[in-house]
Each structure stands twice: as C-alpha cells, then as structure tokens.
Amino acid sequence: MTKLYFQVDVPTRNSVQPERCGLHVFTGAAETESDALRIAREACDAAVAAREAGFAIPRRRPDGWGARGMRSGWVLDWAAATVVVWEHDRTFRAFPAQGGVGPGR
C-alpha cells in the first residue's frame, strides 16, 4: 500500500493553568489514519520518556516522525486527536511566514 503524508493534531492543555491550551501537531508518512495516530503517539511517548530521563528529545525517527517541542506540564488529549491526509504537490516546500501559517498567508 502507498504511504500517504498525515497531520495528527492533538489538543493540549497546561496542567497548572488549564485555561492555557492549544494543539500539538505531528506529521509523517503512514499507510492509514490509525497507523498515523499510533506512530504519532509512539514518537510522543519516546520524547516524553527521554525528557523525563534527562536526555535530549530525539530528532526524527527513520520513518520521518518526531515530537519536538514537548513541554513539561502539558497534557495531550489523544482521545480528541484528529488525523488528516496532507494535500501537497510532493515537494513539501517551506513557505515563509507572512502574518499567518501556510502559503500566501
């Protein structure tokens, strides 16, 4: 099966100040949405374990998934995570930020 590129958005909330909330975004290739969610969770768990053990958060895994920017005291709500296939032109170009996120914004 052909791998697609997915974005996994996981709601996150500060455990000390619950009014502070946001999304943690994971991206990478997978065969299905459920695989993407599982792989994102694995990358997150590895990052949290490394941080708690006093090590640097690992960079991308060989399959391209990673969990940079994990913060202590923030709780991820995996039950509320959403998974979507990225629409792209296969170049994965980075666009400079111009008052927003994404091309032309």
N, C-alpha and C. Protein backbone atom coordinates (compact mmCIF):
# COMPACT_ATOMS: atom_id res chain seq x y z
N MET A 1 0.84 -1.19 0.00
CA MET A 1 0.00 0.00 0.00
C MET A 1 0.88 1.25 0.00
N THR A 2 0.47 2.27 -0.74
CA THR A 2 1.21 3.52 -0.81
C THR A 2 1.06 4.30 0.49
N LYS A 3 2.17 4.82 0.96
CA LYS A 3 2.10 5.64 2.16
C LYS A 3 1.67 7.06 1.80
N LEU A 4 0.84 7.61 2.63
CA LEU A 4 0.39 8.99 2.50
C LEU A 4 1.05 9.82 3.58
N TYR A 5 0.99 11.12 3.44
CA TYR A 5 1.55 12.02 4.45
C TYR A 5 0.40 12.55 5.30
N PHE A 6 0.49 12.35 6.61
CA PHE A 6 -0.60 12.72 7.52
C PHE A 6 -0.20 13.84 8.48
N GLN A 7 -1.20 14.55 8.95
CA GLN A 7 -1.06 15.51 10.04
C GLN A 7 -1.96 15.04 11.17
N VAL A 8 -1.39 14.90 12.36
CA VAL A 8 -2.13 14.50 13.55
C VAL A 8 -2.13 15.69 14.50
N ASP A 9 -3.33 16.24 14.77
CA ASP A 9 -3.49 17.38 15.68
C ASP A 9 -4.02 16.87 17.01
N VAL A 10 -3.27 17.14 18.08
CA VAL A 10 -3.65 16.65 19.40
C VAL A 10 -3.87 17.85 20.32
N PRO A 11 -5.10 18.03 20.82
CA PRO A 11 -5.34 19.11 21.77
C PRO A 11 -4.45 18.94 23.01
N THR A 12 -3.96 20.05 23.52
CA THR A 12 -3.09 20.02 24.70
C THR A 12 -3.51 21.12 25.66
N ARG A 13 -3.31 20.86 26.94
CA ARG A 13 -3.72 21.80 27.98
C ARG A 13 -2.65 21.82 29.06
N ASN A 14 -2.38 23.00 29.58
CA ASN A 14 -1.43 23.16 30.67
C ASN A 14 -2.06 22.62 31.95
N SER A 15 -1.37 21.71 32.64
CA SER A 15 -1.94 21.08 33.83
C SER A 15 -2.04 22.03 35.03
N VAL A 16 -1.24 23.10 35.05
CA VAL A 16 -1.29 24.07 36.14
C VAL A 16 -2.26 25.20 35.84
N GLN A 17 -2.31 25.62 34.60
CA GLN A 17 -3.19 26.69 34.16
C GLN A 17 -4.07 26.15 33.02
N PRO A 18 -5.16 25.45 33.36
CA PRO A 18 -5.98 24.78 32.35
C PRO A 18 -6.55 25.69 31.27
N GLU A 19 -6.61 26.99 31.55
CA GLU A 19 -7.12 27.91 30.53
C GLU A 19 -6.12 28.07 29.37
N ARG A 20 -4.88 27.68 29.60
CA ARG A 20 -3.86 27.70 28.54
C ARG A 20 -3.95 26.39 27.77
N CYS A 21 -4.31 26.50 26.51
CA CYS A 21 -4.49 25.28 25.71
C CYS A 21 -4.05 25.54 24.28
N GLY A 22 -3.95 24.48 23.51
CA GLY A 22 -3.55 24.61 22.13
C GLY A 22 -3.55 23.26 21.44
N LEU A 23 -2.76 23.15 20.39
CA LEU A 23 -2.62 21.90 19.64
C LEU A 23 -1.15 21.55 19.52
N HIS A 24 -0.85 20.28 19.60
CA HIS A 24 0.49 19.81 19.23
C HIS A 24 0.29 19.07 17.92
N VAL A 25 1.09 19.41 16.92
CA VAL A 25 0.93 18.86 15.57
C VAL A 25 2.08 17.91 15.27
N PHE A 26 1.72 16.72 14.82
CA PHE A 26 2.69 15.71 14.39
C PHE A 26 2.45 15.47 12.91
N THR A 27 3.51 15.23 12.14
CA THR A 27 3.36 14.94 10.71
C THR A 27 4.28 13.81 10.31
N GLY A 28 3.85 13.05 9.32
CA GLY A 28 4.70 11.99 8.80
C GLY A 28 3.93 11.05 7.89
N ALA A 29 4.66 10.11 7.33
CA ALA A 29 4.08 9.15 6.40
C ALA A 29 3.53 7.93 7.13
N ALA A 30 2.42 7.42 6.63
CA ALA A 30 1.80 6.21 7.18
C ALA A 30 0.88 5.63 6.11
N GLU A 31 0.45 4.41 6.33
CA GLU A 31 -0.45 3.78 5.36
C GLU A 31 -1.92 4.11 5.63
N THR A 32 -2.28 4.32 6.90
CA THR A 32 -3.67 4.60 7.25
C THR A 32 -3.73 5.66 8.33
N GLU A 33 -4.92 6.20 8.56
CA GLU A 33 -5.10 7.18 9.64
C GLU A 33 -4.77 6.56 11.00
N SER A 34 -5.21 5.33 11.22
CA SER A 34 -4.94 4.69 12.52
C SER A 34 -3.45 4.45 12.71
N ASP A 35 -2.73 4.11 11.62
CA ASP A 35 -1.27 3.98 11.72
C ASP A 35 -0.64 5.32 12.06
N ALA A 36 -1.11 6.38 11.43
CA ALA A 36 -0.57 7.73 11.70
C ALA A 36 -0.76 8.10 13.16
N LEU A 37 -1.94 7.84 13.70
CA LEU A 37 -2.20 8.15 15.11
C LEU A 37 -1.30 7.33 16.02
N ARG A 38 -1.15 6.05 15.73
CA ARG A 38 -0.29 5.18 16.54
C ARG A 38 1.17 5.64 16.49
N ILE A 39 1.66 5.97 15.30
CA ILE A 39 3.05 6.38 15.15
C ILE A 39 3.30 7.72 15.85
N ALA A 40 2.36 8.65 15.73
CA ALA A 40 2.49 9.94 16.42
C ALA A 40 2.57 9.73 17.93
N ARG A 41 1.74 8.83 18.43
CA ARG A 41 1.74 8.54 19.87
C ARG A 41 3.07 7.91 20.29
N GLU A 42 3.60 7.01 19.47
CA GLU A 42 4.90 6.39 19.77
C GLU A 42 6.01 7.44 19.81
N ALA A 43 6.00 8.35 18.84
CA ALA A 43 7.02 9.40 18.80
C ALA A 43 6.91 10.30 20.04
N CYS A 44 5.67 10.61 20.42
CA CYS A 44 5.43 11.43 21.60
C CYS A 44 5.92 10.72 22.87
N ASP A 45 5.55 9.45 23.00
CA ASP A 45 5.96 8.68 24.19
C ASP A 45 7.47 8.60 24.31
N ALA A 46 8.17 8.43 23.17
CA ALA A 46 9.63 8.38 23.19
C ALA A 46 10.22 9.72 23.62
N ALA A 47 9.63 10.81 23.14
CA ALA A 47 10.11 12.15 23.51
C ALA A 47 9.91 12.41 25.00
N VAL A 48 8.74 12.06 25.51
CA VAL A 48 8.45 12.28 26.93
C VAL A 48 9.38 11.43 27.80
N ALA A 49 9.59 10.16 27.42
CA ALA A 49 10.47 9.29 28.19
C ALA A 49 11.90 9.83 28.20
N ALA A 50 12.38 10.31 27.06
CA ALA A 50 13.73 10.87 27.00
C ALA A 50 13.85 12.10 27.89
N ARG A 51 12.86 12.99 27.82
CA ARG A 51 12.89 14.20 28.62
C ARG A 51 12.87 13.87 30.10
N GLU A 52 12.00 12.94 30.50
CA GLU A 52 11.90 12.57 31.92
C GLU A 52 13.17 11.89 32.42
N ALA A 53 13.92 11.23 31.53
CA ALA A 53 15.17 10.59 31.91
C ALA A 53 16.35 11.56 31.86
N GLY A 54 16.08 12.82 31.48
CA GLY A 54 17.14 13.82 31.43
C GLY A 54 17.91 13.86 30.13
N PHE A 55 17.40 13.20 29.09
CA PHE A 55 18.07 13.19 27.79
C PHE A 55 17.40 14.18 26.86
N ALA A 56 18.10 14.49 25.78
CA ALA A 56 17.53 15.36 24.75
C ALA A 56 16.40 14.61 24.04
N ILE A 57 15.40 15.37 23.61
CA ILE A 57 14.30 14.77 22.86
C ILE A 57 14.87 14.29 21.53
N PRO A 58 14.56 13.03 21.17
CA PRO A 58 15.11 12.51 19.90
C PRO A 58 14.65 13.32 18.70
N ARG A 59 15.51 13.38 17.71
CA ARG A 59 15.13 14.01 16.45
C ARG A 59 14.20 13.06 15.72
N ARG A 60 13.97 13.33 14.46
CA ARG A 60 13.07 12.48 13.68
C ARG A 60 13.51 11.02 13.69
N ARG A 61 12.50 10.16 13.72
CA ARG A 61 12.75 8.73 13.58
C ARG A 61 13.10 8.46 12.11
N PRO A 62 13.63 7.27 11.80
CA PRO A 62 13.95 6.96 10.39
C PRO A 62 12.73 7.07 9.46
N ASP A 63 11.53 6.89 9.99
CA ASP A 63 10.33 7.00 9.15
C ASP A 63 9.84 8.44 9.03
N GLY A 64 10.57 9.40 9.63
CA GLY A 64 10.25 10.82 9.48
C GLY A 64 9.42 11.42 10.60
N TRP A 65 8.85 10.62 11.48
CA TRP A 65 8.03 11.14 12.57
C TRP A 65 8.92 11.58 13.72
N GLY A 66 8.49 12.58 14.45
CA GLY A 66 9.21 13.07 15.62
C GLY A 66 8.28 13.85 16.51
N ALA A 67 8.77 14.26 17.66
CA ALA A 67 7.95 15.01 18.61
C ALA A 67 8.77 16.10 19.26
N ARG A 68 9.21 17.04 18.47
CA ARG A 68 9.97 18.17 19.00
C ARG A 68 9.02 19.12 19.73
N GLY A 69 9.55 19.89 20.65
CA GLY A 69 8.76 20.92 21.32
C GLY A 69 7.84 20.42 22.42
N MET A 70 8.06 19.21 22.90
CA MET A 70 7.23 18.70 24.00
C MET A 70 7.58 19.48 25.27
N ARG A 71 6.56 19.91 26.00
CA ARG A 71 6.78 20.75 27.18
C ARG A 71 6.30 20.05 28.44
N SER A 72 7.07 20.20 29.50
CA SER A 72 6.66 19.66 30.80
C SER A 72 5.38 20.36 31.25
N GLY A 73 4.50 19.62 31.89
CA GLY A 73 3.29 20.20 32.44
C GLY A 73 2.15 20.35 31.46
N TRP A 74 2.34 19.93 30.23
CA TRP A 74 1.27 19.98 29.24
C TRP A 74 0.76 18.57 29.01
N VAL A 75 -0.57 18.43 29.00
CA VAL A 75 -1.21 17.14 28.86
C VAL A 75 -1.86 17.05 27.49
N LEU A 76 -1.56 15.99 26.75
CA LEU A 76 -2.14 15.80 25.43
C LEU A 76 -3.41 14.95 25.53
N ASP A 77 -4.44 15.36 24.83
CA ASP A 77 -5.73 14.65 24.84
C ASP A 77 -5.82 13.78 23.58
N TRP A 78 -5.24 12.59 23.64
CA TRP A 78 -5.19 11.71 22.48
C TRP A 78 -6.58 11.27 22.03
N ALA A 79 -7.52 11.17 22.95
CA ALA A 79 -8.89 10.77 22.57
C ALA A 79 -9.54 11.79 21.66
N ALA A 80 -9.10 13.05 21.73
CA ALA A 80 -9.68 14.12 20.91
C ALA A 80 -8.82 14.44 19.67
N ALA A 81 -7.79 13.64 19.44
CA ALA A 81 -6.89 13.90 18.30
C ALA A 81 -7.63 13.73 16.98
N THR A 82 -7.22 14.53 15.99
CA THR A 82 -7.76 14.40 14.65
C THR A 82 -6.61 14.07 13.69
N VAL A 83 -6.93 13.33 12.65
CA VAL A 83 -5.94 12.91 11.68
C VAL A 83 -6.45 13.25 10.29
N VAL A 84 -5.62 13.93 9.50
CA VAL A 84 -6.00 14.26 8.12
C VAL A 84 -4.82 13.97 7.20
N VAL A 85 -5.15 13.64 5.96
CA VAL A 85 -4.12 13.47 4.93
C VAL A 85 -3.72 14.85 4.45
N TRP A 86 -2.42 15.08 4.35
CA TRP A 86 -1.93 16.34 3.83
C TRP A 86 -2.14 16.39 2.33
N GLU A 87 -2.66 17.48 1.87
CA GLU A 87 -2.73 17.75 0.43
C GLU A 87 -1.45 18.50 0.08
N HIS A 88 -0.70 17.99 -0.88
CA HIS A 88 0.57 18.63 -1.21
C HIS A 88 0.93 18.34 -2.65
N ASP A 89 1.96 19.00 -3.13
CA ASP A 89 2.41 18.81 -4.51
C ASP A 89 3.67 17.96 -4.59
N ARG A 90 3.94 17.19 -3.54
CA ARG A 90 5.08 16.28 -3.43
C ARG A 90 6.43 16.98 -3.29
N THR A 91 6.46 18.30 -3.15
CA THR A 91 7.73 18.99 -2.97
C THR A 91 7.97 19.35 -1.51
N PHE A 92 6.90 19.42 -0.71
CA PHE A 92 7.00 19.77 0.71
C PHE A 92 7.83 21.03 0.92
N ARG A 93 7.57 22.02 0.09
CA ARG A 93 8.28 23.29 0.22
C ARG A 93 7.88 23.99 1.51
N ALA A 94 8.83 24.70 2.06
CA ALA A 94 8.54 25.55 3.22
C ALA A 94 8.24 26.95 2.71
N PHE A 95 7.17 27.53 3.19
CA PHE A 95 6.80 28.87 2.79
C PHE A 95 7.11 29.83 3.94
N PRO A 96 7.68 30.99 3.66
CA PRO A 96 7.95 31.95 4.74
C PRO A 96 6.67 32.45 5.35
N ALA A 97 6.68 32.61 6.65
CA ALA A 97 5.51 33.13 7.36
C ALA A 97 5.30 34.59 7.02
N GLN A 98 4.06 34.94 6.65
CA GLN A 98 3.73 36.32 6.33
C GLN A 98 2.41 36.66 7.00
N GLY A 99 2.44 36.75 8.32
CA GLY A 99 1.22 37.09 9.05
C GLY A 99 0.28 35.92 9.25
N GLY A 100 0.76 34.71 9.05
CA GLY A 100 -0.09 33.54 9.24
C GLY A 100 0.68 32.28 8.94
N VAL A 101 -0.04 31.20 8.82
CA VAL A 101 0.58 29.91 8.58
C VAL A 101 0.16 29.42 7.21
N GLY A 102 1.11 28.98 6.43
CA GLY A 102 0.81 28.38 5.14
C GLY A 102 1.09 29.31 3.99
N PRO A 103 0.99 28.77 2.80
CA PRO A 103 1.30 29.56 1.61
C PRO A 103 0.37 30.74 1.42
N GLY A 104 0.94 31.88 1.10
CA GLY A 104 0.15 33.05 0.78
C GLY A 104 -0.56 33.73 1.92
N ARG A 105 -0.28 33.35 3.15
CA ARG A 105 -0.96 33.99 4.29
C ARG A 105 -0.03 34.89 5.04
